[in-house]
C-alpha cells in the first residue's frame, strides 16, 4: 500500500492561515532627548540600531520629535534585544 507524504494535509491559503487573526498593536519605545529634556514615545520606524564590533560602537539613534536634535545613545545587549524584537531597522557595522 502506497501513501503520499502529504496525505491528510490540506492546502492552506494565506487568507485561511490568517483568518480570525486580530490586529496587532504596534510596538512603541519610550525615549528622551538630552538636549530639550523631552520625553516621548517612538515607533520602530523612528529608531535606527547600529551593531558594532564592541559595546562602544553599538548604539541606537533617532531624531527628537520636539526639538529636531539628532540623538545617539549606547545600546547594551538588553536594549539590542528589545529593539530588534520590536522591529527596529538594524545595521551591522561588522561581520560576526
PDB file of N, CA and C in Angstrom:
ATOM      1  N   UNK A   1       0.855  -1.171   0.000  1.00  0.00           N
ATOM      2  CA  UNK A   1       0.000   0.000   0.000  1.00  0.00           C
ATOM      3  C   UNK A   1       0.891   1.221   0.000  1.00  0.00           C
ATOM      4  N   UNK A   2       0.621   2.119  -0.892  1.00  0.00           N
ATOM      5  CA  UNK A   2       1.453   3.316  -1.036  1.00  0.00           C
ATOM      6  C   UNK A   2       0.666   4.542  -0.606  1.00  0.00           C
ATOM      7  N   UNK A   3       1.272   5.372   0.212  1.00  0.00           N
ATOM      8  CA  UNK A   3       0.614   6.579   0.701  1.00  0.00           C
ATOM      9  C   UNK A   3       1.541   7.748   0.443  1.00  0.00           C
ATOM     10  N   UNK A   4       1.016   8.854  -0.055  1.00  0.00           N
ATOM     11  CA  UNK A   4       1.881  10.011  -0.334  1.00  0.00           C
ATOM     12  C   UNK A   4       2.281  10.690   0.969  1.00  0.00           C
ATOM     13  N   UNK A   5       3.363  11.445   0.895  1.00  0.00           N
ATOM     14  CA  UNK A   5       3.883  12.128   2.084  1.00  0.00           C
ATOM     15  C   UNK A   5       2.944  13.215   2.575  1.00  0.00           C
ATOM     16  N   UNK A   6       2.038  13.646   1.723  1.00  0.00           N
ATOM     17  CA  UNK A   6       1.144  14.738   2.110  1.00  0.00           C
ATOM     18  C   UNK A   6      -0.271  14.263   2.388  1.00  0.00           C
ATOM     19  N   UNK A   7      -0.478  12.978   2.538  1.00  0.00           N
ATOM     20  CA  UNK A   7      -1.841  12.518   2.779  1.00  0.00           C
ATOM     21  C   UNK A   7      -2.341  13.078   4.108  1.00  0.00           C
ATOM     22  N   UNK A   8      -3.539  13.564   4.087  1.00  0.00           N
ATOM     23  CA  UNK A   8      -4.129  14.129   5.289  1.00  0.00           C
ATOM     24  C   UNK A   8      -3.779  15.595   5.504  1.00  0.00           C
ATOM     25  N   UNK A   9      -2.938  16.161   4.654  1.00  0.00           N
ATOM     26  CA  UNK A   9      -2.554  17.563   4.780  1.00  0.00           C
ATOM     27  C   UNK A   9      -3.344  18.373   3.774  1.00  0.00           C
ATOM     28  N   UNK A  10      -3.991  19.432   4.260  1.00  0.00           N
ATOM     29  CA  UNK A  10      -4.781  20.282   3.368  1.00  0.00           C
ATOM     30  C   UNK A  10      -3.929  21.412   2.823  1.00  0.00           C
ATOM     31  N   UNK A  11      -4.286  21.887   1.643  1.00  0.00           N
ATOM     32  CA  UNK A  11      -3.643  23.086   1.114  1.00  0.00           C
ATOM     33  C   UNK A  11      -4.126  24.267   1.935  1.00  0.00           C
ATOM     34  N   UNK A  12      -3.203  25.112   2.325  1.00  0.00           N
ATOM     35  CA  UNK A  12      -3.536  26.266   3.148  1.00  0.00           C
ATOM     36  C   UNK A  12      -3.242  27.530   2.344  1.00  0.00           C
ATOM     37  N   UNK A  13      -4.224  28.400   2.256  1.00  0.00           N
ATOM     38  CA  UNK A  13      -4.021  29.676   1.578  1.00  0.00           C
ATOM     39  C   UNK A  13      -3.613  30.721   2.615  1.00  0.00           C
ATOM     40  N   UNK A  14      -3.043  31.811   2.143  1.00  0.00           N
ATOM     41  CA  UNK A  14      -2.664  32.900   3.040  1.00  0.00           C
ATOM     42  C   UNK A  14      -3.894  33.408   3.779  1.00  0.00           C
ATOM     43  N   UNK A  15      -4.991  33.557   3.057  1.00  0.00           N
ATOM     44  CA  UNK A  15      -6.219  34.061   3.683  1.00  0.00           C
ATOM     45  C   UNK A  15      -6.706  33.146   4.797  1.00  0.00           C
ATOM     46  N   UNK A  16      -6.653  31.836   4.569  1.00  0.00           N
ATOM     47  CA  UNK A  16      -7.127  30.929   5.614  1.00  0.00           C
ATOM     48  C   UNK A  16      -6.149  30.849   6.788  1.00  0.00           C
ATOM     49  N   UNK A  17      -4.847  31.002   6.509  1.00  0.00           N
ATOM     50  CA  UNK A  17      -3.856  30.962   7.583  1.00  0.00           C
ATOM     51  C   UNK A  17      -4.022  32.127   8.546  1.00  0.00           C
ATOM     52  N   UNK A  18      -4.417  33.282   8.024  1.00  0.00           N
ATOM     53  CA  UNK A  18      -4.549  34.464   8.865  1.00  0.00           C
ATOM     54  C   UNK A  18      -5.999  34.778   9.231  1.00  0.00           C
ATOM     55  N   UNK A  19      -6.919  33.921   8.866  1.00  0.00           N
ATOM     56  CA  UNK A  19      -8.334  34.140   9.180  1.00  0.00           C
ATOM     57  C   UNK A  19      -8.527  34.202  10.693  1.00  0.00           C
ATOM     58  N   UNK A  20      -9.262  35.153  11.148  1.00  0.00           N
ATOM     59  CA  UNK A  20      -9.550  35.283  12.566  1.00  0.00           C
ATOM     60  C   UNK A  20      -8.462  35.975  13.363  1.00  0.00           C
ATOM     61  N   UNK A  21      -7.369  36.316  12.707  1.00  0.00           N
ATOM     62  CA  UNK A  21      -6.275  36.982  13.416  1.00  0.00           C
ATOM     63  C   UNK A  21      -6.672  38.422  13.711  1.00  0.00           C
ATOM     64  N   UNK A  22      -6.419  38.842  14.909  1.00  0.00           N
ATOM     65  CA  UNK A  22      -6.747  40.211  15.301  1.00  0.00           C
ATOM     66  C   UNK A  22      -5.608  41.140  14.927  1.00  0.00           C
ATOM     67  N   UNK A  23      -5.910  42.416  14.881  1.00  0.00           N
ATOM     68  CA  UNK A  23      -4.857  43.378  14.567  1.00  0.00           C
ATOM     69  C   UNK A  23      -3.829  43.404  15.698  1.00  0.00           C
ATOM     70  N   UNK A  24      -2.620  43.707  15.348  1.00  0.00           N
ATOM     71  CA  UNK A  24      -1.522  43.734  16.307  1.00  0.00           C
ATOM     72  C   UNK A  24      -1.232  45.179  16.689  1.00  0.00           C
ATOM     73  N   UNK A  25      -1.101  45.434  17.971  1.00  0.00           N
ATOM     74  CA  UNK A  25      -0.776  46.778  18.438  1.00  0.00           C
ATOM     75  C   UNK A  25       0.688  47.063  18.125  1.00  0.00           C
ATOM     76  N   UNK A  26       0.959  48.185  17.466  1.00  0.00           N
ATOM     77  CA  UNK A  26       2.351  48.491  17.143  1.00  0.00           C
ATOM     78  C   UNK A  26       3.190  48.689  18.407  1.00  0.00           C
ATOM     79  N   UNK A  27       4.452  48.305  18.324  1.00  0.00           N
ATOM     80  CA  UNK A  27       5.374  48.462  19.439  1.00  0.00           C
ATOM     81  C   UNK A  27       5.825  49.916  19.499  1.00  0.00           C
ATOM     82  N   UNK A  28       5.835  50.479  20.696  1.00  0.00           N
ATOM     83  CA  UNK A  28       6.369  51.830  20.886  1.00  0.00           C
ATOM     84  C   UNK A  28       7.450  51.783  21.958  1.00  0.00           C
ATOM     85  N   UNK A  29       8.412  52.656  21.797  1.00  0.00           N
ATOM     86  CA  UNK A  29       9.535  52.719  22.721  1.00  0.00           C
ATOM     87  C   UNK A  29       9.553  54.098  23.378  1.00  0.00           C
ATOM     88  N   UNK A  30       9.789  54.135  24.685  1.00  0.00           N
ATOM     89  CA  UNK A  30       9.925  55.398  25.400  1.00  0.00           C
ATOM     90  C   UNK A  30      11.353  55.883  25.214  1.00  0.00           C
ATOM     91  N   UNK A  31      11.480  57.170  24.961  1.00  0.00           N
ATOM     92  CA  UNK A  31      12.803  57.752  24.751  1.00  0.00           C
ATOM     93  C   UNK A  31      12.820  59.158  25.327  1.00  0.00           C
ATOM     94  N   UNK A  32      14.014  59.681  25.481  1.00  0.00           N
ATOM     95  CA  UNK A  32      14.183  61.029  25.993  1.00  0.00           C
ATOM     96  C   UNK A  32      15.284  61.748  25.242  1.00  0.00           C
ATOM     97  N   UNK A  33      15.158  63.047  25.153  1.00  0.00           N
ATOM     98  CA  UNK A  33      16.140  63.862  24.458  1.00  0.00           C
ATOM     99  C   UNK A  33      17.039  64.557  25.480  1.00  0.00           C
ATOM    100  N   UNK A  34      18.358  64.382  25.363  1.00  0.00           N
ATOM    101  CA  UNK A  34      19.265  65.047  26.299  1.00  0.00           C
ATOM    102  C   UNK A  34      19.364  66.559  26.052  1.00  0.00           C
ATOM    103  N   UNK A  35      18.978  67.018  24.859  1.00  0.00           N
ATOM    104  CA  UNK A  35      19.056  68.443  24.555  1.00  0.00           C
ATOM    105  C   UNK A  35      17.900  69.243  25.157  1.00  0.00           C
ATOM    106  N   UNK A  36      16.666  68.848  24.828  1.00  0.00           N
ATOM    107  CA  UNK A  36      15.495  69.610  25.296  1.00  0.00           C
ATOM    108  C   UNK A  36      14.843  68.971  26.519  1.00  0.00           C
ATOM    109  N   UNK A  37      15.333  67.814  26.934  1.00  0.00           N
ATOM    110  CA  UNK A  37      14.799  67.067  28.083  1.00  0.00           C
ATOM    111  C   UNK A  37      13.377  66.551  27.847  1.00  0.00           C
ATOM    112  N   UNK A  38      12.958  66.506  26.586  1.00  0.00           N
ATOM    113  CA  UNK A  38      11.636  65.987  26.251  1.00  0.00           C
ATOM    114  C   UNK A  38      11.569  64.487  26.466  1.00  0.00           C
ATOM    115  N   UNK A  39      10.392  63.989  26.785  1.00  0.00           N
ATOM    116  CA  UNK A  39      10.147  62.561  26.965  1.00  0.00           C
ATOM    117  C   UNK A  39       8.979  62.196  26.062  1.00  0.00           C
ATOM    118  N   UNK A  40       9.107  61.119  25.297  1.00  0.00           N
ATOM    119  CA  UNK A  40       8.102  60.802  24.285  1.00  0.00           C
ATOM    120  C   UNK A  40       8.157  59.327  23.946  1.00  0.00           C
ATOM    121  N   UNK A  41       7.221  58.890  23.117  1.00  0.00           N
ATOM    122  CA  UNK A  41       7.189  57.522  22.625  1.00  0.00           C
ATOM    123  C   UNK A  41       7.456  57.546  21.133  1.00  0.00           C
ATOM    124  N   UNK A  42       8.247  56.575  20.659  1.00  0.00           N
ATOM    125  CA  UNK A  42       8.591  56.484  19.245  1.00  0.00           C
ATOM    126  C   UNK A  42       8.244  55.093  18.726  1.00  0.00           C
ATOM    127  N   UNK A  43       7.773  55.035  17.495  1.00  0.00           N
ATOM    128  CA  UNK A  43       7.545  53.754  16.839  1.00  0.00           C
ATOM    129  C   UNK A  43       8.857  53.198  16.320  1.00  0.00           C
ATOM    130  N   UNK A  44       8.853  51.928  15.967  1.00  0.00           N
ATOM    131  CA  UNK A  44      10.067  51.264  15.489  1.00  0.00           C
ATOM    132  C   UNK A  44      10.660  51.964  14.269  1.00  0.00           C
ATOM    133  N   UNK A  45       9.830  52.524  13.427  1.00  0.00           N
ATOM    134  CA  UNK A  45      10.337  53.160  12.214  1.00  0.00           C
ATOM    135  C   UNK A  45      11.090  54.460  12.495  1.00  0.00           C
ATOM    136  N   UNK A  46      10.934  55.026  13.690  1.00  0.00           N
ATOM    137  CA  UNK A  46      11.619  56.279  14.039  1.00  0.00           C
ATOM    138  C   UNK A  46      13.004  56.029  14.635  1.00  0.00           C
ATOM    139  N   UNK A  47      13.329  54.772  14.908  1.00  0.00           N
ATOM    140  CA  UNK A  47      14.609  54.423  15.529  1.00  0.00           C
ATOM    141  C   UNK A  47      15.496  53.675  14.547  1.00  0.00           C
ATOM    142  N   UNK A  48      16.810  53.787  14.746  1.00  0.00           N
ATOM    143  CA  UNK A  48      17.786  53.042  13.973  1.00  0.00           C
ATOM    144  C   UNK A  48      18.766  52.429  14.958  1.00  0.00           C
ATOM    145  N   UNK A  49      19.167  51.203  14.704  1.00  0.00           N
ATOM    146  CA  UNK A  49      20.088  50.495  15.577  1.00  0.00           C
ATOM    147  C   UNK A  49      21.331  50.122  14.778  1.00  0.00           C
ATOM    148  N   UNK A  50      22.498  50.447  15.304  1.00  0.00           N
ATOM    149  CA  UNK A  50      23.768  50.068  14.680  1.00  0.00           C
ATOM    150  C   UNK A  50      24.500  49.135  15.633  1.00  0.00           C
ATOM    151  N   UNK A  51      24.855  47.962  15.144  1.00  0.00           N
ATOM    152  CA  UNK A  51      25.558  46.979  15.967  1.00  0.00           C
ATOM    153  C   UNK A  51      27.011  46.925  15.503  1.00  0.00           C
ATOM    154  N   UNK A  52      27.896  47.345  16.389  1.00  0.00           N
ATOM    155  CA  UNK A  52      29.319  47.369  16.084  1.00  0.00           C
ATOM    156  C   UNK A  52      30.053  46.179  16.664  1.00  0.00           C
ATOM    157  N   UNK A  53      31.365  46.193  16.509  1.00  0.00           N
ATOM    158  CA  UNK A  53      32.202  45.094  16.989  1.00  0.00           C
ATOM    159  C   UNK A  53      32.313  45.081  18.512  1.00  0.00           C
ATOM    160  N   UNK A  54      32.088  46.230  19.153  1.00  0.00           N
ATOM    161  CA  UNK A  54      32.190  46.324  20.615  1.00  0.00           C
ATOM    162  C   UNK A  54      30.980  47.067  21.168  1.00  0.00           C
ATOM    163  N   UNK A  55      30.884  47.073  22.492  1.00  0.00           N
ATOM    164  CA  UNK A  55      29.781  47.802  23.122  1.00  0.00           C
ATOM    165  C   UNK A  55      29.917  49.308  22.883  1.00  0.00           C
ATOM    166  N   UNK A  56      31.115  49.781  22.667  1.00  0.00           N
ATOM    167  CA  UNK A  56      31.320  51.215  22.413  1.00  0.00           C
ATOM    168  C   UNK A  56      30.845  51.640  21.022  1.00  0.00           C
ATOM    169  N   UNK A  57      30.739  50.675  20.118  1.00  0.00           N
ATOM    170  CA  UNK A  57      30.311  51.000  18.756  1.00  0.00           C
ATOM    171  C   UNK A  57      28.913  50.462  18.449  1.00  0.00           C
ATOM    172  N   UNK A  58      28.177  50.083  19.471  1.00  0.00           N
ATOM    173  CA  UNK A  58      26.794  49.639  19.311  1.00  0.00           C
ATOM    174  C   UNK A  58      25.890  50.699  19.928  1.00  0.00           C
ATOM    175  N   UNK A  59      24.975  51.229  19.114  1.00  0.00           N
ATOM    176  CA  UNK A  59      24.141  52.345  19.575  1.00  0.00           C
ATOM    177  C   UNK A  59      22.820  52.376  18.809  1.00  0.00           C
ATOM    178  N   UNK A  60      21.878  53.141  19.351  1.00  0.00           N
ATOM    179  CA  UNK A  60      20.652  53.427  18.624  1.00  0.00           C
ATOM    180  C   UNK A  60      20.543  54.933  18.474  1.00  0.00           C
ATOM    181  N   UNK A  61      19.791  55.354  17.469  1.00  0.00           N
ATOM    182  CA  UNK A  61      19.664  56.787  17.225  1.00  0.00           C
ATOM    183  C   UNK A  61      18.257  57.115  16.751  1.00  0.00           C
ATOM    184  N   UNK A  62      17.911  58.380  16.924  1.00  0.00           N
ATOM    185  CA  UNK A  62      16.612  58.882  16.496  1.00  0.00           C
ATOM    186  C   UNK A  62      16.688  60.401  16.426  1.00  0.00           C
ATOM    187  N   UNK A  63      15.690  60.994  15.808  1.00  0.00           N
ATOM    188  CA  UNK A  63      15.576  62.444  15.765  1.00  0.00           C
ATOM    189  C   UNK A  63      14.502  62.848  16.761  1.00  0.00           C
ATOM    190  N   UNK A  64      14.839  63.777  17.649  1.00  0.00           N
ATOM    191  CA  UNK A  64      13.875  64.221  18.657  1.00  0.00           C
ATOM    192  C   UNK A  64      12.680  64.871  17.966  1.00  0.00           C
ATOM    193  N   UNK A  65      11.470  64.385  18.246  1.00  0.00           N
ATOM    194  CA  UNK A  65      10.281  64.967  17.623  1.00  0.00           C
ATOM    195  C   UNK A  65       9.929  66.349  18.179  1.00  0.00           C
ATOM    196  N   UNK A  66      10.531  66.725  19.306  1.00  0.00           N
ATOM    197  CA  UNK A  66      10.206  68.015  19.915  1.00  0.00           C
ATOM    198  C   UNK A  66      11.150  69.125  19.470  1.00  0.00           C
ATOM    199  N   UNK A  67      12.468  68.835  19.426  1.00  0.00           N
ATOM    200  CA  UNK A  67      13.415  69.909  19.076  1.00  0.00           C
ATOM    201  C   UNK A  67      14.187  69.635  17.781  1.00  0.00           C
ATOM    202  N   UNK A  68      14.064  68.417  17.236  1.00  0.00           N
ATOM    203  CA  UNK A  68      14.724  68.088  15.979  1.00  0.00           C
ATOM    204  C   UNK A  68      16.186  67.668  16.110  1.00  0.00           C
ATOM    205  N   UNK A  69      16.688  67.540  17.333  1.00  0.00           N
ATOM    206  CA  UNK A  69      18.087  67.151  17.542  1.00  0.00           C
ATOM    207  C   UNK A  69      18.306  65.694  17.147  1.00  0.00           C
ATOM    208  N   UNK A  70      19.477  65.401  16.603  1.00  0.00           N
ATOM    209  CA  UNK A  70      19.871  64.018  16.339  1.00  0.00           C
ATOM    210  C   UNK A  70      20.409  63.443  17.641  1.00  0.00           C
ATOM    211  N   UNK A  71      19.827  62.330  18.077  1.00  0.00           N
ATOM    212  CA  UNK A  71      20.196  61.731  19.357  1.00  0.00           C
ATOM    213  C   UNK A  71      20.815  60.361  19.095  1.00  0.00           C
ATOM    214  N   UNK A  72      21.930  60.096  19.757  1.00  0.00           N
ATOM    215  CA  UNK A  72      22.616  58.804  19.652  1.00  0.00           C
ATOM    216  C   UNK A  72      22.905  58.319  21.071  1.00  0.00           C
ATOM    217  N   UNK A  73      22.460  57.089  21.382  1.00  0.00           N
ATOM    218  CA  UNK A  73      22.639  56.538  22.726  1.00  0.00           C
ATOM    219  C   UNK A  73      23.225  55.135  22.639  1.00  0.00           C
ATOM    220  N   UNK A  74      24.046  54.764  23.630  1.00  0.00           N
ATOM    221  CA  UNK A  74      24.618  53.409  23.627  1.00  0.00           C
ATOM    222  C   UNK A  74      23.528  52.349  23.798  1.00  0.00           C
ATOM    223  N   UNK A  75      23.765  51.191  23.211  1.00  0.00           N
ATOM    224  CA  UNK A  75      22.796  50.095  23.311  1.00  0.00           C
ATOM    225  C   UNK A  75      23.495  48.842  23.812  1.00  0.00           C
ATOM    226  N   UNK A  76      23.173  48.458  25.035  1.00  0.00           N
ATOM    227  CA  UNK A  76      23.689  47.217  25.591  1.00  0.00           C
ATOM    228  C   UNK A  76      22.916  46.033  25.039  1.00  0.00           C
ATOM    229  N   UNK A  77      23.265  44.849  25.498  1.00  0.00           N
ATOM    230  CA  UNK A  77      22.643  43.620  24.991  1.00  0.00           C
ATOM    231  C   UNK A  77      21.126  43.616  25.131  1.00  0.00           C
ATOM    232  N   UNK A  78      20.628  44.041  26.281  1.00  0.00           N
ATOM    233  CA  UNK A  78      19.170  44.024  26.514  1.00  0.00           C
ATOM    234  C   UNK A  78      18.449  45.001  25.595  1.00  0.00           C
ATOM    235  N   UNK A  79      19.008  46.178  25.401  1.00  0.00           N
ATOM    236  CA  UNK A  79      18.381  47.166  24.510  1.00  0.00           C
ATOM    237  C   UNK A  79      18.406  46.657  23.076  1.00  0.00           C
ATOM    238  N   UNK A  80      19.509  46.053  22.650  1.00  0.00           N
ATOM    239  CA  UNK A  80      19.587  45.477  21.304  1.00  0.00           C
ATOM    240  C   UNK A  80      18.488  44.429  21.131  1.00  0.00           C
ATOM    241  N   UNK A  81      18.316  43.572  22.137  1.00  0.00           N
ATOM    242  CA  UNK A  81      17.292  42.534  22.089  1.00  0.00           C
ATOM    243  C   UNK A  81      15.890  43.140  21.968  1.00  0.00           C
ATOM    244  N   UNK A  82      15.597  44.157  22.763  1.00  0.00           N
ATOM    245  CA  UNK A  82      14.276  44.791  22.731  1.00  0.00           C
ATOM    246  C   UNK A  82      14.024  45.498  21.401  1.00  0.00           C
ATOM    247  N   UNK A  83      15.012  46.223  20.914  1.00  0.00           N
ATOM    248  CA  UNK A  83      14.835  46.966  19.664  1.00  0.00           C
ATOM    249  C   UNK A  83      14.679  46.035  18.467  1.00  0.00           C
ATOM    250  N   UNK A  84      15.512  45.012  18.379  1.00  0.00           N
ATOM    251  CA  UNK A  84      15.385  44.086  17.248  1.00  0.00           C
ATOM    252  C   UNK A  84      14.070  43.317  17.323  1.00  0.00           C
ATOM    253  N   UNK A  85      13.671  42.923  18.530  1.00  0.00           N
ATOM    254  CA  UNK A  85      12.401  42.227  18.707  1.00  0.00           C
ATOM    255  C   UNK A  85      11.204  43.094  18.381  1.00  0.00           C
ATOM    256  N   UNK A  86      11.370  44.412  18.522  1.00  0.00           N
ATOM    257  CA  UNK A  86      10.290  45.347  18.233  1.00  0.00           C
ATOM    258  C   UNK A  86      10.268  45.838  16.799  1.00  0.00           C
ATOM    259  N   UNK A  87      11.163  45.313  15.963  1.00  0.00           N
ATOM    260  CA  UNK A  87      11.122  45.654  14.544  1.00  0.00           C
ATOM    261  C   UNK A  87      11.944  46.854  14.122  1.00  0.00           C
ATOM    262  N   UNK A  88      12.870  47.309  14.954  1.00  0.00           N
ATOM    263  CA  UNK A  88      13.721  48.455  14.596  1.00  0.00           C
ATOM    264  C   UNK A  88      14.723  48.021  13.531  1.00  0.00           C
ATOM    265  N   UNK A  89      14.902  48.851  12.512  1.00  0.00           N
ATOM    266  CA  UNK A  89      15.880  48.568  11.456  1.00  0.00           C
ATOM    267  C   UNK A  89      17.272  48.511  12.054  1.00  0.00           C
ATOM    268  N   UNK A  90      18.027  47.486  11.641  1.00  0.00           N
ATOM    269  CA  UNK A  90      19.345  47.251  12.210  1.00  0.00           C
ATOM    270  C   UNK A  90      20.415  47.268  11.134  1.00  0.00           C
ATOM    271  N   UNK A  91      21.507  47.923  11.448  1.00  0.00           N
ATOM    272  CA  UNK A  91      22.672  47.964  10.565  1.00  0.00           C
ATOM    273  C   UNK A  91      23.830  47.315  11.308  1.00  0.00           C
ATOM    274  N   UNK A  92      24.421  46.297  10.726  1.00  0.00           N
ATOM    275  CA  UNK A  92      25.586  45.640  11.338  1.00  0.00           C
ATOM    276  C   UNK A  92      26.834  46.314  10.810  1.00  0.00           C
ATOM    277  N   UNK A  93      27.648  46.836  11.718  1.00  0.00           N
ATOM    278  CA  UNK A  93      28.859  47.546  11.348  1.00  0.00           C
ATOM    279  C   UNK A  93      30.073  46.616  11.240  1.00  0.00           C
ATOM    280  N   UNK A  94      29.865  45.346  11.540  1.00  0.00           N
ATOM    281  CA  UNK A  94      30.942  44.346  11.442  1.00  0.00           C
ATOM    282  C   UNK A  94      30.328  43.013  11.065  1.00  0.00           C
ATOM    283  N   UNK A  95      31.169  42.091  10.633  1.00  0.00           N
ATOM    284  CA  UNK A  95      30.672  40.754  10.337  1.00  0.00           C
ATOM    285  C   UNK A  95      31.010  39.836  11.501  1.00  0.00           C
ATOM    286  N   UNK A  96      30.047  39.002  11.895  1.00  0.00           N
ATOM    287  CA  UNK A  96      30.275  38.123  13.055  1.00  0.00           C
ATOM    288  C   UNK A  96      31.316  37.055  12.779  1.00  0.00           C
TER     289      UNK A  96
END
